[in-house]
Amino acid sequence: MLAMSGVVKSFGANRVLRGVSLSVATGEAVVVIGPSGSGKTTLLRCINLLEDYEQGTVTVDGIPIGYRIDPHTGQRLRMSEREIAASREMIGIVFQSYNLFPHMTVLQNIVAAPIRVKGVPRAKAEARARDLLALVGLSDKAREFPVRLSGGQQQRVAIARALAMDPKLMLFDEVTSALDPELVGEVLAAMQQLARDGMTMVVVTHEMSFARDVADRIVFMEGGVIVEEGKPDQMFSAPRTERVRQFLKRYNDRYRI
Amino acid sequence: MVRLMPALLQGAVITVELAILTFVICLFWGLLVALAQSSRGTLAWVAGGYVQAVRNTPLLIQLYIIYFGFSMVGFGLSGFMSGLLALCIQNGGYVAEIYRGGLQSVSARQYEAGRALGMRRWTLYTTVILPQVVARVIPPMTNQAISIIKDTSQVAAIAVMEMMKVAEVWVESSANTYDVFAGVAIIYLVLTSAAGLVGKAVEHRLAFAQ
Amino acid sequence: MKMFAPLLHSYWYLFRGAGMTLLMAGAAVVPATALGVVLALVHVFGRRPARSALQVYLFVVRGIPLLVLLTFVYYLLPLTGIDLPPFWGVVVVMSLYYAAFMSEVFRAGIESLPQAQWDAARSLGMTRHLMLRIVIFPQALRLAAPPFVSLCVSLVKATSLVSIVGLWELTMASREVVERTLAPFQIFLGAALIYFCICYTLAMYGRYLERRSLVGH
């Protein structure tokens, strides 16, 4: 359902993504792990074109995002801003720093895009927003401003806001890295529920327990390429690459089953 | 236009004199005011009142008060001196605010860290706090210098032959208006750009010294 | 107290002058702000030629004293044959002058918003127009409000300059009274007091806005 093919991205002289190809099936939860600077976050941000990339294509459900290949010339063309904005509606993303709009209440944050981008009538959008808030366990915070919520609560609102657009694909960019340890659990629980409900998701995280328990497939990245991918059991107990074994060693040592 | 350049440049000399004198005097005077503001008691209150008074009244009115008002009381100052005094009084207030902002922006933690390392107050101020204040203060000071250069034009109102007044005189005697003002504009742009470049250069020098 | 008799006789005239000052400032603030917003958008989003032109404009306007521009227009306008009343002439000049400074203030407000806000808005599928309207501007303008009010204070003070080219407002009014009463000290002090009241009130409002913008962020 998500198909990334040959994505190359450089920041100046620094080649952060060296030709990455990744496929995700509908309903699959893929977790991307790897050391800092491996390009995991950049990869995620390329999916909905928050980062522009020099080579490669991304399609969701067959619809190209950002760049399409001209059927006649085979040339890679950038789509119009309007098309790009429209295609972003299919993809929901939750960021490490929540990125809620501070000048709007929680409810307004969630309904802003459905009302103004999709044209959903206000009453319907607000009803859906309340459902989503119930889903993430924050029904009583609808009229609060983000500044009054804890990090974990803000992050759950961010998840609700992304879900309000009924995306086909959800992206999570190290969403618990900025949280106090005690708040991490509630966010991971929400994500786990989403995965169980069948949402297609790509999650970049350092939370190895989450990767092992929730992922349908784990992808290990380093130096801008995918080094290995496979099912969690296999990756954790018998990785094929030495590098992966090294990386997971500390986790395995600590949590040996 | 070439004919009138020498006259304009003579006026520019006065402009530059006024600007430089004002800037240098304000560097010291503004510091005194800023220090007074951060002290306690009546002195702080008076200094604060002074700064508010000059920031909320036009330079032109201050000029008129000093030039006309003082001569009424018997203490007549020349146009140049009145202009200088008014410019210093007005800009002293602004410079004081710049210093205050700089002092406040250097985090209290720097002060604490220094004390924790056992520094005495004097050493702490001179080696840690002041260099940082100086660095932070340079961009707004550069802007203030540019502002001072532009303010000198108002001194024309009390018949000082700085550049603006010279221009006026020439236009009145029906020299080509366009040429006169083109010349004036160019010279001001040169002066303000020069001030800006000097400011940037000082900023860079200090950045390396740190 | 007897010294201030001339002021007590003429204060009403000065108040009328202050009224004209406020009228002039008010008339200039509106176009200055509108133009300032437009120029800020050009600076942030415009293509290279527009931005270069803008840089030139900013350089010239910020490097030349307002008085020079006012005098220039005062002498030049009759020559070009445009039949504009002097009041509107100076309002136009002041608007163009202050628009430059305001655009920089608005630009700073826009650019100081974290990239994260743009990312979030874009990810939700918002077009640039919508993003600016409901996410960027509400926040940027709140941030820009305190320095904006500072500029308004500066504008009010700058109206005093039009007296030099012969327009009537508070400063000109006080000059007239001084000529009549020969009491420059008291009269100009009175005018200063009136300016102070106007500007200080504005400045206080600016500080109130500054405190308010810190809450909730």
XYZ file of C-alpha atoms in Angstrom, chain C residues 9-204:
196
model
C -4.417 80.375 28.339
C -3.505 78.360 25.262
C -3.831 74.722 26.245
C -7.052 74.298 24.335
C -5.334 75.326 21.128
C -2.631 72.799 21.827
C -5.236 70.106 22.374
C -6.664 70.832 18.963
C -3.173 70.459 17.594
C -2.936 67.116 19.333
C -6.159 66.118 17.655
C -4.620 66.816 14.288
C -1.526 64.859 15.317
C -3.680 61.848 16.139
C -5.607 62.222 12.916
C -2.435 62.303 10.905
C -0.916 59.359 12.748
C -4.129 57.396 12.469
C -4.368 58.076 8.756
C -0.803 56.894 8.224
C -0.919 53.817 10.443
C -3.576 51.986 8.457
C -1.897 51.952 5.036
C 1.492 51.464 6.695
C 0.293 48.314 8.431
C -1.478 46.938 5.381
C 1.526 47.557 3.169
C 3.810 46.192 5.892
C 1.949 42.877 5.896
C 2.089 42.634 2.113
C 5.799 43.424 2.022
C 6.500 40.901 4.781
C 4.784 38.211 2.699
C 6.803 39.234 -0.335
C 9.956 39.015 1.723
C 9.145 35.534 2.979
C 7.505 33.998 -0.079
C 8.271 36.211 -3.029
C 10.430 35.256 -5.966
C 13.897 36.638 -6.394
C 13.146 39.770 -8.455
C 10.419 40.880 -6.069
C 12.615 40.252 -3.080
C 15.549 42.123 -4.576
C 13.350 45.111 -5.318
C 12.114 44.952 -1.765
C 15.667 44.879 -0.397
C 16.482 48.028 -2.342
C 13.355 49.733 -1.057
C 14.134 48.777 2.537
C 17.733 49.926 2.210
C 16.772 53.336 0.856
C 13.925 53.993 3.252
C 15.792 52.915 6.332
C 18.945 54.809 5.432
C 17.414 58.211 4.738
C 15.871 60.440 7.412
C 12.115 60.832 7.252
C 12.551 64.583 7.284
C 14.498 64.455 4.043
C 11.756 62.427 2.401
C 9.062 64.756 3.687
C 10.872 67.855 2.501
C 11.617 66.226 -0.813
C 7.979 65.448 -1.439
C 6.907 68.855 -0.193
C 9.046 70.631 -2.784
C 8.538 68.098 -5.494
C 4.819 67.547 -5.446
C 3.790 70.913 -6.910
C 6.307 70.417 -9.701
C 4.834 67.114 -10.821
C 1.414 68.644 -11.132
C -0.308 66.103 -8.902
C -2.995 67.961 -7.042
C -2.723 66.386 -3.620
C -3.512 68.321 -0.437
C -0.379 68.529 1.725
C -2.024 66.531 4.499
C -2.381 63.499 2.263
C 1.055 64.079 0.827
C 2.705 63.671 4.205
C 0.408 60.789 5.123
C 1.529 58.925 2.001
C 5.196 59.560 2.731
C 4.890 58.484 6.329
C 2.944 55.379 5.358
C 5.583 54.339 2.861
C 8.335 55.061 5.372
C 6.826 53.148 8.263
C 5.614 50.288 6.076
C 9.266 49.355 5.609
C 9.866 49.055 9.342
C 6.595 47.289 9.924
C 7.318 44.730 7.252
C 10.499 43.795 9.069
C 8.593 43.432 12.323
C 5.965 41.193 10.714
C 8.610 39.207 8.897
C 10.403 38.552 12.168
C 7.121 37.378 13.664
C 6.500 34.947 10.821
C 10.049 33.628 10.742
C 10.253 33.137 14.479
C 7.530 30.518 14.396
C 9.050 27.079 14.729
C 9.276 25.031 11.560
C 7.183 22.479 13.438
C 4.063 24.612 13.022
C 4.513 24.737 9.259
C 5.169 20.984 9.196
C 2.023 20.214 11.160
C -0.170 22.444 9.021
C 1.219 21.086 5.793
C 0.883 17.502 6.972
C -2.812 18.052 7.559
C -3.190 18.887 3.899
C -3.552 22.647 4.289
C -2.742 24.836 1.331
C -0.427 27.787 1.886
C -3.319 30.236 1.949
C -5.185 28.322 4.630
C -2.036 27.696 6.633
C -1.249 31.384 6.740
C -4.754 32.326 7.686
C -5.429 29.972 10.582
C -2.033 28.832 11.842
C 0.760 31.228 10.944
C -0.743 34.706 11.060
C -2.617 34.379 14.356
C 0.621 33.393 16.028
C 2.960 35.704 14.126
C 0.825 38.760 14.723
C 0.649 38.041 18.429
C 4.435 37.885 18.488
C 4.774 41.049 16.421
C 2.307 43.107 18.438
C 4.722 44.626 20.984
C 7.314 45.901 18.477
C 4.433 47.004 16.269
C 3.074 49.209 19.015
C 6.584 50.626 19.472
C 6.563 51.633 15.841
C 3.186 53.303 16.299
C 4.639 55.376 19.120
C 7.501 56.309 16.837
C 5.027 57.302 14.152
C 3.125 59.602 16.480
C 6.369 61.320 17.425
C 7.356 61.576 13.782
C 4.275 63.655 12.983
C 6.099 66.497 14.679
C 8.372 66.675 11.650
C 5.614 67.848 9.360
C 5.696 71.169 11.176
C 9.048 71.804 9.521
C 7.432 71.679 6.112
C 4.669 73.910 7.322
C 1.811 71.567 8.152
C -0.289 72.231 11.175
C -0.360 69.811 14.068
C 0.661 69.921 17.737
C 4.243 71.055 17.193
C 3.248 73.736 14.727
C 0.471 74.850 17.045
C 2.918 75.202 19.892
C 5.300 77.178 17.713
C 2.488 79.581 16.869
C 1.615 80.028 20.501
C 5.264 80.612 21.377
C 5.523 83.277 18.730
C 2.519 84.975 20.224
C 3.328 84.637 23.890
C 7.126 84.502 23.770
C 7.106 81.811 26.432
C 8.850 78.932 24.694
C 9.796 77.005 27.788
C 6.301 76.605 29.202
C 4.552 76.072 25.903
C 6.936 73.517 24.490
C 6.960 71.763 27.827
C 3.177 71.664 27.651
C 3.344 70.196 24.177
C 5.885 67.653 25.411
C 3.490 66.698 28.164
C 0.682 66.117 25.684
C 2.919 63.986 23.479
C 4.008 62.102 26.551
C 0.434 61.285 27.525
C -0.385 59.950 24.085
C 2.810 57.959 23.628
C 3.049 56.625 27.142
C -0.495 55.279 26.926
C 0.360 53.507 23.694
C 3.583 52.180 25.175
C 1.737 50.818 28.185
